[in-house]
Every structure is written in structure tokens, then in C-alpha cells.
Amino acid sequence: MSTHSFMEVVMFGVPVAQAATGVRAVWTDGRRVERVAYAIGAALFASGLFHLLVFAVDGGPWEGPVSWRKAVTFGLSFGLTLTSIAWVTSYVPLGARARNVILGVFTADCVAEVGMITLQAWRRRPSHFNMETPLDTAISRGLAAGGVILIVTLVMFTIASFRAAPGTARSMTIAVRVGFVALMFALLSGAVMIARGVALVQTGHQQAAYHVAGALKPAHAVTMHAILVLPALAWLLTYTRLPEDRRVRVVVLASSAYAVAAVAVIAVSAIRFAAA
């Protein structure tokens, strides 16, 4: 496929009205646990937007461990991630009970993570690597425990995504699998940030923990959102006149381009992390 035809498909080949109907169908045709996750994800996203308004009114620093930025970015990111996972896993072959349990636990954990981070923002206290008071310690450890739960649930979804899915188009299956593999790298970078930060805090270098952990944030971000970008592309392509074999090629090309970009960001982040 030529570059011109690829851009034509991506930019102009999707009927907007049909795609809008498809978006509504995601809600109406969704399982109950998925609709609950969509609603909660929207609420978390709205929380991020609300705290952006709070920041605009209240001011203060944007960077650093004590700022409204964390309530904003975690609300937006977790809201988007929860909604993405609920939608993408609708294409993952799972039994009803397993889906309800895994997605339900993941949803509750997202709420807990954003809730604790937001609480600390209002208390004007660092949310991560903070052991200064019993409450701060409990929240910091709670966030770490929540991170473990996120890893476990997402690994379970990743494994399930590699099962045969006869009712799902191959282009979507490829997009979902690549997205989950990328998400595993996001979880790995997050775990490394937490481990290095905790080690620094325990040796009395709390401020250094924030600086060092921040070096991996770009790698964490770029690998986290492939789980939405690639399946969304595969979904949009179903509204074009492209046959499935050409949709597969477009998804593979997009996945390859995303992988190249992600590797570049990861390499730069790793160098900065090692030097910090």
C-alpha cells in the first residue's frame, strides 16, 4: 500500500455517521461490567479536568511531587486507560465470570489509585515515596499495592488476548495483542520507577527519588496508550471499504511505526534514568 493510499484510508475513508453509530453501540451493546467501567472511567477523566480548573484558579507549581499536576494527569490517564481496557478487552476471549472479576478488580483499583493521589494533592503532600507520617506511609504503600494489582490484572488480560478469537477480525486481534505487549513495557517501566524510588527513600534520598523516577515517564506514557491507539485504528478501518487482508497490512504498518517510535523513546528514557 502506498503512503498516499494509507493516508487516504486513515484520514478520509471513514464515514463519520457510521463511526458515530458504532461509538454508541459500544455502550448499548456492552456487557454490564464494561458499561460500569466506561462510566467510572468517564468520572475519573472528569476529575482530571476538574483539577485542571482547580490548578488554573489556585495556581502553584506544575512540576514537582506536590502540585495539582498529579491529580490532573492521573485522573485523565487512569480515566482514559480504564475506558480503553474495558473496550479493548471486549475483543478478548474470556468467560463471563473471569471477565467480571478481572475487569471489576481493575476498575476498583483505578478508583483507589486516583482517589489516593487526589487526596494527597488536596493535603499538599507527596503521594509517592512519602513515609513522613503514618497516613502518608499508608497511602504510599497503598499506591504500591495498587500497582501490583494493576500488573496482575493486566497480565491476565494480556495472556487471554493470545487465545484464539474466532469471532474477531484478524486486524483487531493483531492490534489488541500488540497493544497489550506495549502495555507490558509500560508496567515494567512503572515497576522500575517504583523500585528505584523506594530504594532511594529508604536510604534517605527522598527528593532524588522523584527526580530519578521521572526519567522514565516518557517511556511509560508512550507504551501505555498503544492499547487504545492501535485497536482504535483497527476499529475505524472496519468502516472503510478495505478488505480484511488490506486492513491487516495497515494495522501491521501502524504497529511497526508505533514500535519504532516507542523504542526510540524508551532508549532515551533509559539513558536518562541510568545517568540520574
CSV table of C-alpha atoms in Angstrom, one decimal, residues 82-187:
chain,number,residue,atom,x,y,z
A,82,LEU,CA,-9.8,2.3,32.2
A,83,THR,CA,-12.2,3.1,29.3
A,84,SER,CA,-9.7,1.8,26.8
A,85,ILE,CA,-9.1,-1.5,28.7
A,86,ALA,CA,-12.9,-2.1,29.2
A,87,TRP,CA,-13.4,-1.6,25.4
A,88,VAL,CA,-10.4,-3.5,24.2
A,89,THR,CA,-11.0,-6.5,26.4
A,90,SER,CA,-14.5,-6.9,24.9
A,91,TYR,CA,-12.5,-8.4,22.0
A,92,VAL,CA,-10.5,-10.7,24.3
A,93,PRO,CA,-11.9,-14.3,24.7
A,94,LEU,CA,-12.8,-14.7,28.4
A,95,GLY,CA,-15.6,-16.4,30.3
A,96,ALA,CA,-18.3,-14.2,31.9
A,97,ARG,CA,-17.2,-14.8,35.5
A,98,ALA,CA,-13.5,-14.2,34.7
A,99,ARG,CA,-14.2,-11.0,32.8
A,100,ASN,CA,-16.4,-9.7,35.6
A,101,VAL,CA,-13.8,-10.4,38.3
A,102,ILE,CA,-10.7,-9.2,36.4
A,103,LEU,CA,-12.3,-6.1,35.0
A,104,GLY,CA,-14.1,-5.4,38.2
A,105,VAL,CA,-10.9,-5.5,40.3
A,106,PHE,CA,-9.1,-3.4,37.7
A,107,THR,CA,-11.9,-0.8,37.8
A,108,ALA,CA,-11.9,-0.6,41.6
A,109,ASP,CA,-8.1,-0.4,41.7
A,110,CYS,CA,-8.1,2.6,39.2
A,111,VAL,CA,-10.6,4.4,41.5
A,112,ALA,CA,-8.4,3.7,44.5
A,113,GLU,CA,-5.2,4.9,42.8
A,114,VAL,CA,-6.7,8.1,41.6
A,115,GLY,CA,-8.5,8.6,44.9
A,116,MET,CA,-5.3,8.4,47.0
A,117,ILE,CA,-3.3,10.6,44.6
A,118,THR,CA,-6.1,13.2,44.6
A,119,LEU,CA,-6.3,13.1,48.4
A,120,GLN,CA,-2.6,13.8,48.7
A,121,ALA,CA,-2.9,16.7,46.2
A,122,TRP,CA,-5.6,18.3,48.4
A,123,ARG,CA,-3.5,17.6,51.5
A,124,ARG,CA,-0.5,19.2,49.7
A,125,ARG,CA,1.6,16.1,50.4
A,126,PRO,CA,3.6,13.9,48.0
A,127,SER,CA,1.7,10.8,47.0
A,128,HIS,CA,4.6,8.5,46.2
A,129,PHE,CA,7.7,7.7,48.2
A,130,ASN,CA,6.4,9.6,51.2
A,131,MET,CA,6.9,8.0,54.6
A,132,GLU,CA,6.9,11.1,56.7
A,133,THR,CA,3.7,10.3,58.7
A,134,PRO,CA,1.6,7.2,59.3
A,135,LEU,CA,-1.1,8.3,56.9
A,136,ASP,CA,1.5,9.3,54.2
A,137,THR,CA,3.1,5.9,54.6
A,138,ALA,CA,-0.2,4.0,54.4
A,139,ILE,CA,-1.1,5.9,51.2
A,140,SER,CA,2.3,5.4,49.6
A,141,ARG,CA,2.2,1.7,50.4
A,142,GLY,CA,-1.4,1.5,49.2
A,143,LEU,CA,-0.4,3.0,45.9
A,144,ALA,CA,2.4,0.4,45.6
A,145,ALA,CA,0.0,-2.4,46.4
A,146,GLY,CA,-2.5,-1.0,43.8
A,147,GLY,CA,0.3,-1.0,41.3
A,148,VAL,CA,0.8,-4.7,41.9
A,149,ILE,CA,-2.9,-5.3,41.4
A,150,LEU,CA,-2.8,-3.4,38.1
A,151,ILE,CA,0.1,-5.5,36.9
A,152,VAL,CA,-1.6,-8.8,37.8
A,153,THR,CA,-4.9,-7.9,36.2
A,154,LEU,CA,-3.3,-6.6,33.0
A,155,VAL,CA,-1.0,-9.6,32.7
A,156,MET,CA,-4.1,-11.8,32.9
A,157,PHE,CA,-5.8,-9.8,30.1
A,158,THR,CA,-2.6,-10.0,28.0
A,159,ILE,CA,-2.4,-13.7,28.3
A,160,ALA,CA,-6.0,-14.1,27.4
A,161,SER,CA,-5.5,-11.9,24.3
A,162,PHE,CA,-3.3,-14.5,22.8
A,163,ARG,CA,-6.0,-17.1,22.8
A,164,ALA,CA,-7.9,-17.9,19.6
A,165,ALA,CA,-10.7,-15.5,19.0
A,166,PRO,CA,-12.7,-16.8,16.0
A,167,GLY,CA,-15.3,-14.1,16.1
A,168,THR,CA,-12.8,-11.2,16.0
A,169,ALA,CA,-11.2,-9.8,12.8
A,170,ARG,CA,-7.5,-10.6,12.5
A,171,SER,CA,-6.7,-6.9,12.1
A,172,MET,CA,-8.3,-6.2,15.5
A,173,THR,CA,-6.6,-9.3,17.1
A,174,ILE,CA,-3.2,-8.1,16.0
A,175,ALA,CA,-3.9,-4.5,17.2
A,176,VAL,CA,-5.1,-5.8,20.6
A,177,ARG,CA,-2.1,-8.1,21.1
A,178,VAL,CA,0.5,-5.5,20.1
A,179,GLY,CA,-1.3,-3.0,22.4
A,180,PHE,CA,-1.1,-5.4,25.3
A,181,VAL,CA,2.6,-6.2,24.7
A,182,ALA,CA,3.3,-2.5,24.6
A,183,LEU,CA,1.4,-2.1,27.9
A,184,MET,CA,3.6,-4.7,29.5
A,185,PHE,CA,6.6,-2.4,28.8
A,186,ALA,CA,4.6,0.4,30.4
A,187,LEU,CA,4.1,-1.7,33.5
